[in-house]
Amino acid sequence: MSLNDTPSANRVHIGFFGCRNAGKSSLVNAVTGQSLAVVSDVAGTTTDPVYKSMELLPLGPVVIIDTPGIDDTGELGELRVSKTRQVLAKIDVAVLVVDGSVGLSAADRELTELFKEKNINYIIAYNKSDLVKDDTQVQNSAENSIWVSAEHRQGIEELKELIGKLTVTDTMTRRLVGDLIQPGDMVVLVIPIDSAAPKGRLILPQQQVIRDVLETGATAVVCRDTELEDTLRRLEGNVSLVVTDSQAFAKVMKIVPYDIYLTSFSILMARFKGQLDAAVNGAYVLDRLRDEGQRTDADSRPPRILIAEGCTHHR
Ligand SMILES: Nc1nc2c(ncn2[C@@H]2O[C@H](COP(=O)(O)OP(=O)(O)OP(=O)(O)O)[C@@H](O)[C@H]2O)c(=O)[nH]1
Ligand SMILES: [Mg+2]
């Protein structure tokens, strides 16, 4: 699995905004080191937001979004502006690209107000520094603004670093499992290797959980559902948490002793994405929709299911 398979929700979304011809597409190309976006001196070249998922050092997995000029006019222009505004809902950080030889326009100022209103961290990139003769102007940039030349690739690394400083988002500090365990803990991960499992590899949530367990200084023991009972016996009550594949949940629940926390990769992922409450409520509603006659009370004392930090759920 390549890094480009990082789910979009886990990627830092960086939007490039500004007036037509400011050099947004040129700067996107310079930052990514690729010719992603069409560049021309015709104002209004970019007509739709362009999304590109990529691995961008030193930031990691990101989505870069090039947008049409915010100062576009006419019926079509207004449509483009509204598309650009929709992008605001998706981004973690904004780069406002300004033609440095012209300076901030009224449309740019409006955009900065919008960023503030929506609590979006932003950087002002004064582009075309090569056209500005007055060196002192180029050197005196205020905080969170930077002079660059997309054409001459000047200030590009500095811009990336500045973006990096602003993108320590909630997503990056949030843990998958690390905040539920302690250094030294033993965590058993149950991964059935059946026909549904991809050949020759583990899927991303499994890799991410292993990585997070290791990062915490805990130990991850990985086994199939068929070896779980034996594994738990050999670990002799030293296990703090069992994380299972969702498909094997019912089977695993019967094996894991009552005093060991149990959760699934899907539950951890839902928690990570902030969707756990909605998922738990949804499951509760679905559960109640079921015909009473079909309920099975196979195990009257199932293991405790870890559904959130410090919270156990008895079914
Ligand atoms: N001198 C100079 N010209 C630049 C620089 N960056 C971009 N340009 C030129 O500015 C013009 C517009 O560049 P684009 O990247 O297409 O600008 P844009 O903001 O994407 O424009 P739209 O898509 O029309 O909104 C092109 O002719 C570029 O060659 C720069 O750093 N210096
Ligand atoms: Mg463009």
Coordinates of N, CA and C and ligand atoms in Angstrom, one line a residue, residues 16-29 37-48 66-72 80 97 99 101 126-132 148-154 156, ligand 1:
F16 N -4.8 27.1 -2.2 CA -4.2 28.3 -2.7 C -5.3 29.2 -3.3
F17 N -5.4 30.4 -2.8 CA -6.4 31.3 -3.2 C -5.8 32.6 -3.7
G18 N -6.6 33.5 -4.3 CA -6.1 34.8 -4.7 C -6.8 35.3 -5.9
C19 N -6.3 36.4 -6.4 CA -6.8 37.0 -7.6 C -6.3 36.3 -8.9
R20 N -7.0 36.5 -10.0 CA -6.6 36.0 -11.3 C -5.2 36.5 -11.6
N21 N -4.4 35.6 -12.1 CA -3.0 36.0 -12.6 C -2.0 36.3 -11.4
A22 N -2.4 36.1 -10.2 CA -1.5 36.3 -9.1 C -0.4 35.3 -9.1
G23 N -0.6 34.2 -9.7 CA 0.4 33.1 -9.8 C 0.1 31.9 -8.9
K24 N -1.2 31.7 -8.6 CA -1.6 30.6 -7.7 C -1.2 29.3 -8.3
S25 N -1.5 29.1 -9.6 CA -1.1 27.8 -10.3 C 0.4 27.7 -10.4
S26 N 1.1 28.7 -10.6 CA 2.5 28.7 -10.7 C 3.1 28.3 -9.4
L27 N 2.5 28.8 -8.3 CA 3.0 28.6 -7.0 C 2.7 27.1 -6.6
V28 N 1.5 26.6 -6.9 CA 1.2 25.2 -6.7 C 2.2 24.3 -7.3
N29 N 2.6 24.7 -8.6 CA 3.6 23.9 -9.3 C 4.9 23.9 -8.6
A37 N -0.8 22.2 -12.6 CA -1.8 23.2 -13.0 C -1.3 23.9 -14.2
V38 N -2.3 24.3 -15.0 CA -2.0 25.1 -16.2 C -1.7 26.5 -15.8
V39 N -0.6 27.0 -16.4 CA -0.2 28.4 -16.1 C -0.3 29.2 -17.3
S40 N -0.9 30.4 -17.3 CA -0.8 31.3 -18.4 C -1.0 32.7 -18.0
D41 N -0.7 33.7 -18.9 CA -0.9 35.1 -18.5 C -2.4 35.5 -18.9
V42 N -3.2 34.6 -19.3 CA -4.6 34.9 -19.5 C -5.3 34.8 -18.1
A43 N -5.9 35.9 -17.7 CA -6.6 35.9 -16.4 C -7.8 35.0 -16.5
G44 N -7.9 34.1 -15.5 CA -9.1 33.2 -15.4 C -8.7 31.8 -16.1
T45 N -7.4 31.5 -16.0 CA -7.0 30.2 -16.6 C -7.5 29.0 -15.9
T46 N -7.4 29.1 -14.5 CA -8.0 28.0 -13.7 C -9.5 28.2 -13.5
T47 N -10.3 27.3 -14.0 CA -11.7 27.5 -14.0 C -12.4 26.7 -12.9
D48 N -11.8 25.6 -12.5 CA -12.4 24.8 -11.4 C -11.3 24.5 -10.4
D66 N -5.7 23.9 -6.0 CA -5.6 25.2 -6.7 C -7.0 25.7 -7.0
T67 N -7.2 27.0 -7.0 CA -8.6 27.5 -7.2 C -8.6 28.6 -8.2
P68 N -9.8 28.8 -8.8 CA -9.9 29.9 -9.7 C -9.8 31.3 -9.0
G69 N -9.5 32.3 -9.7 CA -9.4 33.7 -9.1 C -10.6 34.1 -8.4
I70 N -10.4 34.7 -7.2 CA -11.5 35.1 -6.4 C -12.2 36.4 -6.9
D71 N -11.4 37.1 -7.9 CA -11.9 38.4 -8.4 C -12.6 38.2 -9.7
D72 N -13.0 37.0 -10.1 CA -13.6 36.8 -11.4 C -14.9 37.5 -11.5
R80 N -17.6 30.5 -10.5 CA -16.2 30.1 -10.1 C -15.9 30.5 -8.7
V97 N -2.4 33.9 -2.3 CA -1.3 34.3 -3.3 C -1.6 35.7 -3.8
D99 N -0.2 39.1 -6.1 CA 0.9 39.5 -7.0 C 1.6 40.7 -6.3
S101 N 3.9 42.6 -7.0 CA 4.2 43.8 -7.8 C 2.9 44.7 -7.8
Y126 N 3.4 36.7 -1.1 CA 3.5 37.8 -2.1 C 4.4 37.2 -3.2
N127 N 3.8 36.9 -4.3 CA 4.5 36.3 -5.4 C 5.1 37.3 -6.3
K128 N 5.9 36.9 -7.2 CA 6.6 37.7 -8.3 C 7.6 38.6 -7.6
S129 N 8.3 38.2 -6.6 CA 9.3 39.0 -5.9 C 10.3 39.5 -6.9
D130 N 10.5 38.7 -8.0 CA 11.5 39.0 -9.0 C 11.2 40.3 -9.7
L131 N 9.9 40.7 -9.7 CA 9.5 41.9 -10.4 C 9.6 43.2 -9.5
V132 N 9.8 42.9 -8.2 CA 9.9 44.0 -7.2 C 11.3 44.5 -7.1
V148 N 7.8 35.4 -2.3 CA 8.3 34.3 -3.1 C 8.3 34.6 -4.6
S149 N 9.0 33.8 -5.3 CA 8.9 33.9 -6.8 C 8.7 32.5 -7.3
A150 N 7.5 32.3 -7.7 CA 7.2 30.9 -8.3 C 8.0 30.7 -9.5
E151 N 8.2 31.7 -10.3 CA 8.9 31.5 -11.6 C 10.4 31.3 -11.3
H152 N 11.0 31.9 -10.3 CA 12.4 31.7 -10.1 C 12.7 30.8 -8.9
R153 N 11.6 30.1 -8.4 CA 11.7 29.2 -7.3 C 12.4 29.8 -6.1
Q154 N 12.1 31.0 -5.8 CA 12.7 31.6 -4.6 C 11.7 31.6 -3.4
I156 N 10.5 29.1 -1.8 CA 9.5 28.0 -1.9 C 9.7 27.1 -0.6
Ligands
LIG1 N1 7.6 37.4 -13.1 C1 6.9 36.4 -12.5 N2 5.8 36.0 -13.2 C2 5.1 35.0 -12.6 C3 5.4 34.4 -11.3 N3 4.5 33.5 -11.0 C4 3.6 33.5 -12.0 N4 4.0 34.4 -13.0 C5 3.2 34.6 -14.2 O1 2.0 35.1 -13.9 C6 1.0 34.7 -14.9 C7 -0.2 34.1 -14.2 O2 0.3 32.9 -13.6 P1 -0.8 31.7 -13.1 O3 0.0 30.8 -12.3 O4 -1.5 31.2 -14.3 O5 -1.7 32.6 -12.2 P2 -3.1 32.1 -11.5 O6 -3.2 32.9 -10.3 O7 -3.2 30.6 -11.4 O8 -4.2 32.7 -12.5 P3 -5.7 32.2 -12.8 O9 -5.7 30.7 -12.9 O10 -6.0 32.9 -14.1 O11 -6.5 32.7 -11.7 C8 1.8 33.7 -15.8 O12 2.1 34.5 -17.0 C9 3.0 33.3 -15.0 O13 4.1 33.0 -15.8 C10 6.6 34.9 -10.7 O14 7.1 34.5 -9.6 N5 7.3 35.9 -11.3

